[in-house]
PDB file of C-alpha atoms in Angstrom:
ATOM      1  CA  MET A  92      66.054 -47.592 -17.955  1.00 48.00           C
ATOM      2  CA  GLY A  93      66.779 -43.872 -17.561  1.00 47.00           C
ATOM      3  CA  THR A  94      67.199 -41.233 -14.879  1.00 44.00           C
ATOM      4  CA  TYR A  95      65.057 -38.109 -14.566  1.00 42.00           C
ATOM      5  CA  ASN A  96      64.792 -34.906 -12.583  1.00 48.00           C
ATOM      6  CA  LYS A  97      61.821 -33.998 -10.417  1.00 47.00           C
ATOM      7  CA  GLY A  98      58.844 -32.443 -12.154  1.00 46.00           C
ATOM      8  CA  ILE A  99      56.510 -29.801 -10.792  1.00 45.00           C
ATOM      9  CA  ASN A 100      54.702 -32.435  -8.756  1.00 48.00           C
ATOM     10  CA  GLY A 101      57.815 -34.058  -7.368  1.00 54.00           C
ATOM     11  CA  PRO A 102      59.377 -37.400  -8.339  1.00 52.00           C
ATOM     12  CA  PHE A 103      57.267 -40.105  -9.905  1.00 46.00           C
ATOM     13  CA  SER A 104      57.138 -43.478  -8.209  1.00 49.00           C
ATOM     14  CA  GLY A 105      55.122 -46.609  -8.642  1.00 50.00           C
ATOM     15  CA  LYS A 106      53.565 -48.031 -11.775  1.00 49.00           C
ATOM     16  CA  THR A 107      51.478 -46.285 -14.411  1.00 50.00           C
ATOM     17  CA  GLY A 108      50.677 -48.252 -17.548  1.00 51.00           C
ATOM     18  CA  SER A 109      53.943 -49.693 -18.857  1.00 50.00           C
ATOM     19  CA  ILE A 110      56.123 -47.261 -16.876  1.00 55.00           C
ATOM     20  CA  ILE A 111      57.679 -47.859 -13.449  1.00 55.00           C
ATOM     21  CA  GLY A 112      59.213 -45.033 -11.414  1.00 53.00           C
ATOM     22  CA  SER A 113      61.601 -45.667  -8.535  1.00 51.00           C
ATOM     23  CA  ARG A 114      64.324 -44.051  -6.463  1.00 47.00           C
ATOM     24  CA  TRP A 115      67.635 -45.584  -5.356  1.00 48.00           C
ATOM     25  CA  ARG A 116      70.487 -43.864  -3.522  1.00 47.00           C
ATOM     26  CA  GLY A 117      68.998 -40.452  -4.219  1.00 51.00           C
ATOM     27  CA  VAL A 118      68.644 -41.016  -7.974  1.00 50.00           C
ATOM     28  CA  ASN A 119      65.235 -41.170  -9.681  1.00 51.00           C
ATOM     29  CA  TYR A 120      64.775 -43.875 -12.314  1.00 48.00           C
ATOM     30  CA  ILE A 121      62.109 -44.767 -14.835  1.00 48.00           C
ATOM     31  CA  LYS A 122      61.886 -47.959 -16.825  1.00 52.00           C
ATOM     32  CA  GLY A 123      59.393 -49.605 -19.085  1.00 52.00           C
ATOM     33  CA  PHE A 124      58.242 -53.162 -19.439  1.00 51.00           C
ATOM     34  CA  SER A 125      56.577 -54.960 -22.283  1.00 50.00           C
ATOM     35  CA  ARG A 126      52.892 -55.660 -22.079  1.00 53.00           C
ATOM     36  CA  THR A 127      51.340 -58.993 -22.795  1.00 50.00           C
ATOM     37  CA  TYR A 128      47.778 -59.311 -23.912  1.00 49.00           C
ATOM     38  CA  LYS A 129      45.569 -62.308 -23.421  1.00 58.00           C
ATOM     39  CA  ASN A 130      42.797 -63.170 -25.779  1.00 55.00           C
ATOM     40  CA  LYS A 131      39.802 -63.170 -23.496  1.00 68.00           C
ATOM     41  CA  GLY A 132      37.427 -64.107 -26.259  1.00 81.00           C
ATOM     42  CA  LYS A 133      34.344 -62.315 -27.478  1.00 88.00           C
ATOM     43  CA  PRO A 134      32.708 -60.076 -24.837  1.00 88.00           C
ATOM     44  CA  SER A 135      29.314 -61.133 -23.565  1.00 91.00           C
ATOM     45  CA  GLU A 136      26.155 -59.186 -24.396  1.00 89.00           C
ATOM     46  CA  GLU A 137      26.111 -57.893 -20.842  1.00 91.00           C
ATOM     47  CA  GLN A 138      29.687 -56.618 -21.166  1.00 93.00           C
ATOM     48  CA  VAL A 139      28.880 -54.900 -24.463  1.00 94.00           C
ATOM     49  CA  LEU A 140      25.821 -53.247 -22.929  1.00 94.00           C
ATOM     50  CA  HIS A 141      27.876 -52.163 -19.920  1.00 94.00           C
ATOM     51  CA  TYR A 142      30.477 -50.575 -22.207  1.00 95.00           C
ATOM     52  CA  LYS A 143      27.865 -48.736 -24.283  1.00 96.00           C
ATOM     53  CA  LYS A 144      26.180 -47.325 -21.171  1.00 95.00           C
ATOM     54  CA  PHE A 145      29.532 -46.245 -19.776  1.00 94.00           C
ATOM     55  CA  LYS A 146      30.421 -44.486 -23.034  1.00 95.00           C
ATOM     56  CA  LEU A 147      27.083 -42.649 -23.193  1.00 96.00           C
ATOM     57  CA  LEU A 148      27.304 -41.393 -19.622  1.00 95.00           C
ATOM     58  CA  ASN A 149      30.943 -40.420 -19.927  1.00 93.00           C
ATOM     59  CA  GLU A 150      30.388 -38.345 -23.067  1.00 94.00           C
ATOM     60  CA  PHE A 151      27.304 -36.750 -21.515  1.00 95.00           C
ATOM     61  CA  PHE A 152      29.018 -35.627 -18.308  1.00 94.00           C
ATOM     62  CA  ILE A 153      32.359 -34.437 -19.738  1.00 92.00           C
ATOM     63  CA  PRO A 154      31.190 -30.914 -20.779  1.00 93.00           C
ATOM     64  CA  ILE A 155      29.543 -30.209 -17.408  1.00 94.00           C
ATOM     65  CA  LYS A 156      32.250 -31.335 -15.019  1.00 92.00           C
ATOM     66  CA  LYS A 157      31.987 -28.210 -12.859  1.00 93.00           C
ATOM     67  CA  VAL A 158      28.231 -28.575 -12.420  1.00 95.00           C
ATOM     68  CA  VAL A 159      28.635 -32.211 -11.403  1.00 95.00           C
ATOM     69  CA  GLU A 160      31.295 -31.205  -8.871  1.00 94.00           C
ATOM     70  CA  VAL A 161      28.795 -28.849  -7.239  1.00 96.00           C
ATOM     71  CA  GLY A 162      25.975 -31.376  -7.318  1.00 96.00           C
ATOM     72  CA  PHE A 163      27.992 -34.169  -5.735  1.00 93.00           C
ATOM     73  CA  GLY A 164      30.480 -32.052  -3.800  1.00 87.00           C
ATOM     74  CA  ASN A 165      29.486 -33.572  -0.464  1.00 83.00           C
ATOM     75  CA  TYR A 166      30.836 -36.930  -1.597  1.00 81.00           C
ATOM     76  CA  LEU A 167      34.233 -35.871  -2.968  1.00 74.00           C
ATOM     77  CA  ARG A 168      36.056 -37.340   0.031  1.00 77.00           C
ATOM     78  CA  LYS A 169      34.874 -40.787  -0.996  1.00 74.00           C
ATOM     79  CA  ALA A 170      35.292 -40.549  -4.771  1.00 82.00           C
ATOM     80  CA  THR A 171      35.489 -38.089  -7.646  1.00 85.00           C
ATOM     81  CA  ALA A 172      32.338 -36.223  -8.631  1.00 85.00           C
ATOM     82  CA  ARG A 173      32.311 -38.088 -11.931  1.00 86.00           C
ATOM     83  CA  ASN A 174      32.381 -41.455 -10.178  1.00 89.00           C
ATOM     84  CA  ILE A 175      29.534 -40.429  -7.884  1.00 91.00           C
ATOM     85  CA  ALA A 176      27.541 -39.224 -10.897  1.00 93.00           C
ATOM     86  CA  PHE A 177      28.058 -42.631 -12.508  1.00 93.00           C
ATOM     87  CA  GLN A 178      26.941 -44.432  -9.352  1.00 92.00           C
ATOM     88  CA  GLN A 179      23.777 -42.349  -9.175  1.00 93.00           C
ATOM     89  CA  ASN A 180      22.842 -42.790 -12.833  1.00 96.00           C
ATOM     90  CA  PHE A 181      24.322 -45.973 -14.275  1.00 94.00           C
ATOM     91  CA  ASP A 182      21.625 -48.398 -13.163  1.00 92.00           C
ATOM     92  CA  HIS A 183      18.477 -46.378 -13.812  1.00 92.00           C
ATOM     93  CA  ALA A 184      19.100 -43.499 -16.257  1.00 96.00           C
ATOM     94  CA  PHE A 185      18.784 -45.617 -19.410  1.00 97.00           C
ATOM     95  CA  SER A 186      16.097 -47.120 -21.582  1.00 95.00           C
ATOM     96  CA  LEU A 187      16.599 -49.923 -24.110  1.00 93.00           C
ATOM     97  CA  ASP A 188      15.138 -49.953 -27.606  1.00 93.00           C
ATOM     98  CA  GLU A 189      13.871 -52.999 -29.501  1.00 92.00           C
ATOM     99  CA  ASN A 190      17.452 -53.855 -30.498  1.00 91.00           C
ATOM    100  CA  ASN A 191      18.624 -53.736 -26.878  1.00 91.00           C
ATOM    101  CA  GLU A 192      20.559 -50.541 -27.579  1.00 95.00           C
ATOM    102  CA  PRO A 193      20.819 -48.218 -24.547  1.00 96.00           C
ATOM    103  CA  HIS A 194      19.680 -44.606 -24.676  1.00 96.00           C
ATOM    104  CA  LEU A 195      19.833 -41.990 -21.965  1.00 97.00           C
ATOM    105  CA  ASN A 196      16.521 -41.440 -20.222  1.00 97.00           C
ATOM    106  CA  TYR A 197      16.903 -37.716 -19.647  1.00 98.00           C
ATOM    107  CA  SER A 198      14.023 -37.504 -17.201  1.00 98.00           C
ATOM    108  CA  LEU A 199      15.841 -39.794 -14.761  1.00 97.00           C
ATOM    109  CA  ILE A 200      19.312 -38.258 -14.843  1.00 98.00           C
ATOM    110  CA  GLN A 201      20.491 -36.778 -11.558  1.00 97.00           C
ATOM    111  CA  PHE A 202      23.097 -34.026 -11.319  1.00 97.00           C
ATOM    112  CA  SER A 203      22.956 -33.627  -7.557  1.00 97.00           C
ATOM    113  CA  LYS A 204      22.213 -35.387  -4.303  1.00 94.00           C
ATOM    114  CA  GLY A 205      21.487 -33.645  -1.029  1.00 93.00           C
ATOM    115  CA  THR A 206      18.999 -32.586   1.607  1.00 91.00           C
ATOM    116  CA  LEU A 207      18.455 -28.941   0.676  1.00 93.00           C
ATOM    117  CA  PHE A 208      14.819 -28.383  -0.255  1.00 90.00           C
ATOM    118  CA  THR A 209      13.988 -27.811  -3.911  1.00 90.00           C
ATOM    119  CA  ALA A 210      12.228 -24.584  -4.856  1.00 91.00           C
ATOM    120  CA  GLY A 211       8.904 -26.089  -5.888  1.00 92.00           C
ATOM    121  CA  ALA A 212       6.458 -24.886  -8.566  1.00 95.00           C
ATOM    122  CA  GLU A 213       9.147 -25.147 -11.260  1.00 97.00           C
ATOM    123  CA  LYS A 214       7.860 -24.323 -14.759  1.00 97.00           C
ATOM    124  CA  LEU A 215       9.155 -23.800 -18.294  1.00 97.00           C
ATOM    125  CA  GLU A 216       8.006 -21.354 -20.936  1.00 97.00           C
ATOM    126  CA  ILE A 217       9.320 -20.515 -24.395  1.00 97.00           C
ATOM    127  CA  VAL A 218       9.419 -16.716 -24.460  1.00 96.00           C
ATOM    128  CA  LYS A 219      10.769 -16.430 -28.002  1.00 94.00           C
ATOM    129  CA  PRO A 220      12.539 -18.666 -30.522  1.00 93.00           C
ATOM    130  CA  GLY A 221      15.803 -19.830 -28.994  1.00 95.00           C
ATOM    131  CA  GLN A 222      15.029 -18.709 -25.451  1.00 97.00           C
ATOM    132  CA  ILE A 223      13.160 -20.291 -22.552  1.00 97.00           C
ATOM    133  CA  LYS A 224      12.219 -18.961 -19.139  1.00 98.00           C
ATOM    134  CA  VAL A 225      12.484 -21.105 -16.026  1.00 99.00           C
ATOM    135  CA  THR A 226      10.426 -20.053 -13.010  1.00 98.00           C
ATOM    136  CA  TRP A 227      10.222 -21.363  -9.435  1.00 97.00           C
ATOM    137  CA  ASN A 228       8.836 -20.511  -6.011  1.00 95.00           C
ATOM    138  CA  PRO A 229      11.233 -18.063  -4.299  1.00 94.00           C
ATOM    139  CA  LYS A 230       9.934 -18.652  -0.766  1.00 89.00           C
ATOM    140  CA  THR A 231      11.868 -20.823   1.674  1.00 77.00           C
ATOM    141  CA  TYR A 232       9.151 -21.456   4.276  1.00 67.00           C
ATOM    142  CA  GLY A 233      11.862 -21.797   6.921  1.00 65.00           C
ATOM    143  CA  LEU A 234      12.842 -25.245   5.645  1.00 70.00           C
ATOM    144  CA  GLY A 235      16.567 -24.699   5.826  1.00 77.00           C
ATOM    145  CA  GLY A 236      16.841 -22.792   2.559  1.00 84.00           C
ATOM    146  CA  SER A 237      17.962 -19.200   2.064  1.00 92.00           C
ATOM    147  CA  LEU A 238      16.959 -16.459  -0.331  1.00 92.00           C
ATOM    148  CA  ASP A 239      20.519 -16.376  -1.682  1.00 94.00           C
ATOM    149  CA  ASP A 240      20.618 -20.089  -2.533  1.00 96.00           C
ATOM    150  CA  GLN A 241      22.050 -20.570  -6.014  1.00 97.00           C
ATOM    151  CA  VAL A 242      19.895 -22.142  -8.725  1.00 98.00           C
ATOM    152  CA  HIS A 243      21.953 -24.287 -11.101  1.00 98.00           C
ATOM    153  CA  ILE A 244      20.181 -24.739 -14.438  1.00 98.00           C
ATOM    154  CA  LEU A 245      21.135 -26.886 -17.419  1.00 98.00           C
ATOM    155  CA  CYS A 246      19.323 -26.871 -20.763  1.00 98.00           C
ATOM    156  CA  TYR A 247      20.051 -29.579 -23.344  1.00 97.00           C
ATOM    157  CA  THR A 248      18.827 -30.743 -26.744  1.00 95.00           C
ATOM    158  CA  ALA A 249      19.911 -33.970 -28.399  1.00 93.00           C
ATOM    159  CA  SER A 250      20.175 -32.472 -31.903  1.00 92.00           C
ATOM    160  CA  SER A 251      22.741 -29.873 -30.838  1.00 92.00           C
ATOM    161  CA  ASP A 252      24.346 -32.079 -28.165  1.00 93.00           C
ATOM    162  CA  LEU A 253      25.047 -28.835 -26.300  1.00 92.00           C
ATOM    163  CA  PHE A 254      24.377 -27.646 -22.775  1.00 96.00           C
ATOM    164  CA  ASP A 255      23.263 -24.088 -22.101  1.00 96.00           C
ATOM    165  CA  SER A 256      22.920 -22.228 -18.816  1.00 97.00           C
ATOM    166  CA  PRO A 257      21.961 -18.698 -17.752  1.00 97.00           C
ATOM    167  CA  ASP A 258      24.707 -16.123 -18.273  1.00 94.00           C
ATOM    168  CA  THR A 259      24.966 -15.737 -14.496  1.00 96.00           C
ATOM    169  CA  THR A 260      23.860 -18.149 -11.791  1.00 97.00           C
ATOM    170  CA  PRO A 261      20.429 -17.012 -10.552  1.00 98.00           C
ATOM    171  CA  LEU A 262      19.454 -16.947  -6.883  1.00 97.00           C
ATOM    172  CA  ARG A 263      16.400 -18.441  -5.237  1.00 96.00           C
ATOM    173  CA  TYR A 264      14.749 -15.089  -4.464  1.00 96.00           C
ATOM    174  CA  GLN A 265      14.853 -14.018  -8.140  1.00 98.00           C
ATOM    175  CA  ALA A 266      12.227 -16.648  -8.986  1.00 98.00           C
ATOM    176  CA  GLU A 267      13.137 -16.885 -12.694  1.00 98.00           C
ATOM    177  CA  ALA A 268      15.930 -17.106 -15.236  1.00 98.00           C
ATOM    178  CA  THR A 269      16.205 -17.196 -19.017  1.00 98.00           C
ATOM    179  CA  VAL A 270      18.298 -19.659 -20.991  1.00 97.00           C
ATOM    180  CA  ARG A 271      19.189 -19.778 -24.669  1.00 95.00           C
ATOM    181  CA  TYR A 272      18.802 -23.044 -26.565  1.00 94.00           C
ATOM    182  CA  GLU A 273      19.220 -24.650 -29.977  1.00 93.00           C
ATOM    183  CA  ALA A 274      16.529 -27.096 -31.052  1.00 93.00           C
ATOM    184  CA  LEU A 275      14.794 -28.449 -34.118  1.00 93.00           C
ATOM    185  CA  GLU A 276      11.105 -27.894 -34.740  1.00 93.00           C
ATOM    186  CA  GLY A 277       9.127 -30.273 -32.544  1.00 94.00           C
ATOM    187  CA  GLU A 278      12.179 -31.349 -30.564  1.00 96.00           C
ATOM    188  CA  CYS A 279      12.086 -31.856 -26.803  1.00 97.00           C
ATOM    189  CA  ILE A 280      14.055 -29.356 -24.731  1.00 97.00           C
ATOM    190  CA  HIS A 281      15.418 -30.926 -21.550  1.00 98.00           C
ATOM    191  CA  VAL A 282      16.035 -28.811 -18.458  1.00 98.00           C
ATOM    192  CA  TRP A 283      17.434 -29.770 -15.067  1.00 98.00           C
ATOM    193  CA  LEU A 284      17.841 -27.568 -12.029  1.00 98.00           C
ATOM    194  CA  PHE A 285      19.023 -27.969  -8.479  1.00 98.00           C
ATOM    195  CA  LEU A 286      19.848 -25.557  -5.677  1.00 97.00           C
ATOM    196  CA  SER A 287      22.920 -25.100  -3.531  1.00 96.00           C
ATOM    197  CA  ASP A 288      23.649 -22.793  -0.642  1.00 94.00           C
ATOM    198  CA  SER A 289      25.974 -19.857  -1.273  1.00 93.00           C
ATOM    199  CA  GLN A 290      28.982 -21.904  -0.116  1.00 93.00           C
ATOM    200  CA  LYS A 291      28.010 -24.892  -2.290  1.00 92.00           C
ATOM    201  CA  LYS A 292      28.123 -27.133   0.776  1.00 91.00           C
ATOM    202  CA  ARG A 293      24.459 -28.170   0.704  1.00 94.00           C
ATOM    203  CA  VAL A 294      22.524 -29.088  -2.419  1.00 96.00           C
ATOM    204  CA  SER A 295      19.026 -30.189  -3.319  1.00 96.00           C
ATOM    205  CA  PRO A 296      17.924 -33.151  -5.434  1.00 96.00           C
ATOM    206  CA  THR A 297      17.654 -32.540  -9.176  1.00 98.00           C
ATOM    207  CA  LYS A 298      14.374 -31.388 -10.716  1.00 98.00           C
ATOM    208  CA  TYR A 299      13.691 -32.311 -14.365  1.00 98.00           C
ATOM    209  CA  LEU A 300      11.497 -30.290 -16.734  1.00 98.00           C
ATOM    210  CA  SER A 301      10.837 -30.511 -20.466  1.00 98.00           C
ATOM    211  CA  ILE A 302       9.029 -28.613 -23.171  1.00 97.00           C
ATOM    212  CA  THR A 303       8.548 -29.109 -26.915  1.00 96.00           C
ATOM    213  CA  ASN A 304      10.076 -26.576 -29.276  1.00 93.00           C
ATOM    214  CA  ASN A 305       7.116 -25.464 -31.382  1.00 85.00           C
ATOM    215  CA  GLN A 306       8.356 -21.985 -32.239  1.00 67.00           C
TER     216      GLN A 306
END
């Protein structure tokens, strides 16, 4: 057991892993305890599948944490954005191959949940090798949207395992945006977009688009 001074976040108390923090008579203490491990036997097929799905989703969402925080920002009082993203996608955003191996079903992945209306008439076009154009209807029709709503766009290809977005976040009234991409010949380019108001307090559902790279 040892004593320690307060860190930038104040004294540590409670239990984290094998470390216990406590305070007695004005002195802060930390101590460790040995861990014991029980052999729980071989995991079931369901547990293995659960782990594989968790790993796939976790690795997929890590690079786009900020986008997920916008898309599920209305629920941050209940849980972290990452946890909400898992809840929205874990049960339905996968397909299984003939060997019962899970794969992400990109068309079903959701990056947002809300009541703001989507733009409508969303389309994709390859304007030149390595660049696509996303277009949408800029009109709001008085349905609670605004011309300055932000359009959050993600472009992804499995071969590069990279996400790309426009250099600046486009607005609803602009009706289009270009995005760079990396893809193999004949590969599917996956694109998702959703809208938020200028304060990022209201968001729309996610719209999925795809196009084949034949350039």
